[in-house]
Every structure is written in C-alpha cells, then in structure tokens.
Amino acid sequence: MDPAGKVMERSEVSYNENNKPVERNVYDGNDKLIKNIVLRYNEKGLLSRVTETNGEGKVTSDITTSYDERDNVIERRIRDFHSRTLRFTFDDRNNCIVEEMLDENGNLTMKSEFEFDENNLLISESGFYTDMNRSTSMANTHSRYEYEFYS
C-alpha cells in the first residue's frame, strides 16, 4: 500500500494437489495484470521450469532446471535479457565441487571449484572469471582461497 492506503500491487497464487505453487498473477493498483509466473515440477516434485510473462503475454524469463539421480541441481538454463546456463558438478557426498556459467553462445564466463576435506568441510575454492564486456579483448582473473580450521 502507498501512504494513502491504496493497494499498489496484489498477487493471486494457485496451488497444485501437493500444495505447491503452480501459477502467480501479479496485478497493479488498477487491477491490470502486470506479470504471470507459471511453475512446473518434475515427476519427483522438484521445480523444473519457471516461465514469466509480462501483462501482454510476452515471455520475459524462462528458467529450466535439471537434476541428477540424487536430486542435485546439475543445470539451470536461464533465458532472459542476459541469457546464461549454470552447470554444477557434485562429488559422492553431494558437495558442489564445480560451478560453471556459460553465456548465451556457450562461452565459459565463470568457473568455481570447491575442495572439501574428509570431514566434509570446505577447505579451498578457486574462481576463474572472464570479463566478456571488453570490446577489444577478454580479461581473465583467478582467485584462490584456502581455509584452515582450529579447535
């Protein structure tokens, strides 16, 4: 509500038989539809797709998510103004050990690697980043952090 008590925005949410949200409509203060979000789930009940449209029905965002057999997110494809794909690799203890981001053309723009000790504690992480915004050349940076635990 604004300071005068007028509703600025309201939402209506629909749920499936498992009580998970499947659609959200967002309206402005004049009851005009400004956004629609549809959520879909896979056979295990995990969120597999989120599609957002504007008030005119144009898709503004479409996100699909894939999982491995242990229900870890292994890929998330994001299609919007800055489309990208995120990929994740997990070890046998379900720790994310690699995270990658690719641009809309499939070029690797970011990669992070994580290392865990025998107690499943994060002991190091490395990040590689490519600055794709430069018009004449690409700049690459790398950072590494190591962690020690004291009792």
mmCIF file of C-alpha atoms in Angstrom:
data_model
loop_
_atom_site.group_PDB
_atom_site.id
_atom_site.type_symbol
_atom_site.label_atom_id
_atom_site.label_comp_id
_atom_site.label_asym_id
_atom_site.label_seq_id
_atom_site.Cartn_x
_atom_site.Cartn_y
_atom_site.Cartn_z
ATOM 1 C CA MET A 1 0.000 0.000 0.000
ATOM 2 C CA ASP A 2 1.074 3.529 -0.581
ATOM 3 C CA PRO A 3 0.990 6.141 2.234
ATOM 4 C CA ALA A 4 -2.648 6.929 1.389
ATOM 5 C CA GLY A 5 -3.629 3.282 1.884
ATOM 6 C CA LYS A 6 -4.158 2.456 -1.792
ATOM 7 C CA VAL A 7 -3.145 -1.030 -2.913
ATOM 8 C CA MET A 8 -0.145 -0.712 -5.235
ATOM 9 C CA GLU A 9 0.153 -4.356 -6.219
ATOM 10 C CA ARG A 10 -1.570 -7.632 -5.432
ATOM 11 C CA SER A 11 -0.893 -11.272 -6.221
ATOM 12 C CA GLU A 12 -3.058 -14.327 -6.755
ATOM 13 C CA VAL A 13 -1.404 -17.723 -6.326
ATOM 14 C CA SER A 14 -2.749 -21.104 -7.476
ATOM 15 C CA TYR A 15 -1.537 -24.378 -5.960
ATOM 16 C CA ASN A 16 -1.460 -27.988 -7.142
ATOM 17 C CA GLU A 17 -2.686 -31.063 -5.271
ATOM 18 C CA ASN A 18 0.659 -31.231 -3.420
ATOM 19 C CA ASN A 19 0.181 -27.663 -2.166
ATOM 20 C CA LYS A 20 2.990 -26.329 -4.359
ATOM 21 C CA PRO A 21 2.501 -23.032 -6.204
ATOM 22 C CA VAL A 22 1.861 -23.508 -9.925
ATOM 23 C CA GLU A 23 0.865 -20.003 -11.010
ATOM 24 C CA ARG A 24 1.140 -16.468 -9.703
ATOM 25 C CA ASN A 25 -0.587 -13.484 -11.268
ATOM 26 C CA VAL A 26 0.556 -10.026 -10.225
ATOM 27 C CA TYR A 27 -1.755 -7.036 -10.697
ATOM 28 C CA ASP A 28 -1.145 -3.316 -10.320
ATOM 29 C CA GLY A 29 -3.282 -0.984 -8.209
ATOM 30 C CA ASN A 30 -5.811 -0.683 -11.052
ATOM 31 C CA ASP A 31 -6.222 -4.475 -11.248
ATOM 32 C CA LYS A 32 -4.292 -4.694 -14.518
ATOM 33 C CA LEU A 33 -2.224 -7.854 -14.977
ATOM 34 C CA ILE A 34 1.457 -6.899 -14.978
ATOM 35 C CA LYS A 35 3.092 -10.307 -14.615
ATOM 36 C CA ASN A 36 2.245 -14.016 -14.804
ATOM 37 C CA ILE A 37 4.557 -16.699 -13.424
ATOM 38 C CA VAL A 38 3.970 -20.387 -14.182
ATOM 39 C CA LEU A 39 5.858 -23.041 -12.209
ATOM 40 C CA ARG A 40 6.214 -26.656 -13.335
ATOM 41 C CA TYR A 41 7.504 -29.655 -11.410
ATOM 42 C CA ASN A 42 9.062 -32.946 -12.491
ATOM 43 C CA GLU A 43 7.833 -36.418 -11.542
ATOM 44 C CA LYS A 44 9.708 -36.189 -8.215
ATOM 45 C CA GLY A 45 8.007 -32.904 -7.351
ATOM 46 C CA LEU A 46 11.145 -30.823 -7.917
ATOM 47 C CA LEU A 47 10.827 -27.427 -9.596
ATOM 48 C CA SER A 48 11.747 -27.945 -13.251
ATOM 49 C CA ARG A 49 10.600 -24.789 -15.037
ATOM 50 C CA VAL A 50 9.586 -21.229 -14.242
ATOM 51 C CA THR A 51 8.192 -19.083 -17.041
ATOM 52 C CA GLU A 52 7.398 -15.414 -16.534
ATOM 53 C CA THR A 53 5.385 -13.276 -18.934
ATOM 54 C CA ASN A 54 4.510 -9.601 -18.833
ATOM 55 C CA GLY A 55 0.984 -8.214 -18.898
ATOM 56 C CA GLU A 56 0.841 -8.519 -22.685
ATOM 57 C CA GLY A 57 1.768 -12.214 -22.573
ATOM 58 C CA LYS A 58 5.359 -11.813 -23.808
ATOM 59 C CA VAL A 59 7.840 -14.212 -22.190
ATOM 60 C CA THR A 60 10.339 -12.177 -20.157
ATOM 61 C CA SER A 61 12.078 -15.058 -18.391
ATOM 62 C CA ASP A 62 12.197 -18.830 -18.810
ATOM 63 C CA ILE A 63 14.251 -20.947 -16.419
ATOM 64 C CA THR A 64 14.606 -24.717 -16.741
ATOM 65 C CA THR A 65 16.322 -26.849 -14.125
ATOM 66 C CA SER A 66 17.756 -30.375 -14.470
ATOM 67 C CA TYR A 67 18.656 -32.696 -11.613
ATOM 68 C CA ASP A 68 20.856 -35.753 -11.160
ATOM 69 C CA GLU A 69 19.688 -39.050 -9.650
ATOM 70 C CA ARG A 70 20.383 -37.663 -6.146
ATOM 71 C CA ASP A 71 18.212 -34.576 -6.797
ATOM 72 C CA ASN A 72 21.167 -32.189 -7.029
ATOM 73 C CA VAL A 73 20.696 -29.324 -9.493
ATOM 74 C CA ILE A 74 23.110 -30.070 -12.335
ATOM 75 C CA GLU A 75 21.985 -27.460 -14.858
ATOM 76 C CA ARG A 76 19.900 -24.321 -14.852
ATOM 77 C CA ARG A 77 19.170 -22.623 -18.194
ATOM 78 C CA ILE A 78 18.101 -19.023 -17.814
ATOM 79 C CA ARG A 79 16.597 -17.294 -20.825
ATOM 80 C CA ASP A 80 16.006 -13.604 -20.247
ATOM 81 C CA PHE A 81 17.686 -10.310 -21.124
ATOM 82 C CA HIS A 82 21.094 -11.817 -20.192
ATOM 83 C CA SER A 83 20.625 -15.494 -21.067
ATOM 84 C CA ARG A 84 23.040 -17.928 -19.477
ATOM 85 C CA THR A 85 23.470 -21.515 -18.369
ATOM 86 C CA LEU A 86 24.691 -22.616 -14.962
ATOM 87 C CA ARG A 87 26.200 -26.098 -14.584
ATOM 88 C CA PHE A 88 27.029 -27.865 -11.345
ATOM 89 C CA THR A 89 29.116 -30.957 -10.587
ATOM 90 C CA PHE A 90 28.818 -32.835 -7.294
ATOM 91 C CA ASP A 91 31.042 -35.341 -5.534
ATOM 92 C CA ASP A 92 29.822 -38.601 -3.988
ATOM 93 C CA ARG A 93 28.967 -36.720 -0.761
ATOM 94 C CA ASN A 94 26.679 -34.269 -2.617
ATOM 95 C CA ASN A 95 29.127 -31.380 -2.280
ATOM 96 C CA CYS A 96 29.125 -28.975 -5.203
ATOM 97 C CA ILE A 97 32.715 -29.188 -6.457
ATOM 98 C CA VAL A 98 32.394 -27.289 -9.764
ATOM 99 C CA GLU A 99 30.108 -24.440 -10.771
ATOM 100 C CA GLU A 100 30.239 -23.019 -14.292
ATOM 101 C CA MET A 101 28.437 -20.202 -16.053
ATOM 102 C CA LEU A 102 28.169 -20.039 -19.829
ATOM 103 C CA ASP A 103 26.834 -17.129 -21.841
ATOM 104 C CA GLU A 104 24.055 -17.409 -24.432
ATOM 105 C CA ASN A 105 26.600 -18.583 -27.033
ATOM 106 C CA GLY A 106 28.003 -21.358 -24.833
ATOM 107 C CA ASN A 107 31.201 -19.491 -23.918
ATOM 108 C CA LEU A 108 32.502 -20.177 -20.420
ATOM 109 C CA THR A 109 32.393 -16.910 -18.439
ATOM 110 C CA MET A 110 32.857 -18.173 -14.882
ATOM 111 C CA LYS A 111 34.085 -21.328 -13.195
ATOM 112 C CA SER A 112 34.410 -22.024 -9.489
ATOM 113 C CA GLU A 113 35.973 -25.137 -7.990
ATOM 114 C CA PHE A 114 35.487 -26.237 -4.392
ATOM 115 C CA GLU A 115 37.534 -28.711 -2.363
ATOM 116 C CA PHE A 116 36.340 -30.446 0.796
ATOM 117 C CA ASP A 117 38.266 -32.337 3.465
ATOM 118 C CA GLU A 118 37.492 -35.767 4.926
ATOM 119 C CA ASN A 119 35.105 -34.089 7.412
ATOM 120 C CA ASN A 120 33.144 -32.568 4.528
ATOM 121 C CA LEU A 121 34.356 -29.049 5.357
ATOM 122 C CA LEU A 122 35.202 -26.604 2.583
ATOM 123 C CA ILE A 123 38.985 -26.153 2.570
ATOM 124 C CA SER A 124 39.561 -24.271 -0.683
ATOM 125 C CA GLU A 125 37.754 -22.559 -3.503
ATOM 126 C CA SER A 126 39.065 -21.226 -6.783
ATOM 127 C CA GLY A 127 37.299 -18.871 -9.123
ATOM 128 C CA PHE A 128 38.006 -18.107 -12.758
ATOM 129 C CA TYR A 129 36.209 -15.184 -14.365
ATOM 130 C CA THR A 130 36.188 -13.841 -17.902
ATOM 131 C CA ASP A 131 35.182 -10.240 -18.492
ATOM 132 C CA MET A 132 33.216 -10.506 -21.728
ATOM 133 C CA ASN A 133 32.251 -6.819 -21.640
ATOM 134 C CA ARG A 134 35.504 -5.571 -23.102
ATOM 135 C CA SER A 135 35.194 -4.659 -26.766
ATOM 136 C CA THR A 136 38.769 -5.369 -27.845
ATOM 137 C CA SER A 137 39.977 -8.165 -25.576
ATOM 138 C CA MET A 138 38.906 -10.502 -22.838
ATOM 139 C CA ALA A 139 40.281 -10.149 -19.325
ATOM 140 C CA ASN A 140 40.642 -13.224 -17.133
ATOM 141 C CA THR A 141 41.044 -13.272 -13.378
ATOM 142 C CA HIS A 142 41.649 -16.078 -10.923
ATOM 143 C CA SER A 143 41.279 -16.151 -7.144
ATOM 144 C CA ARG A 144 42.036 -18.957 -4.705
ATOM 145 C CA TYR A 145 41.021 -19.128 -1.049
ATOM 146 C CA GLU A 146 42.219 -21.747 1.408
ATOM 147 C CA TYR A 147 40.632 -22.390 4.770
ATOM 148 C CA GLU A 148 42.078 -23.814 7.960
ATOM 149 C CA PHE A 149 40.057 -24.902 10.948
ATOM 150 C CA TYR A 150 41.280 -24.647 14.521
ATOM 151 C CA SER A 151 39.868 -26.415 17.546
#
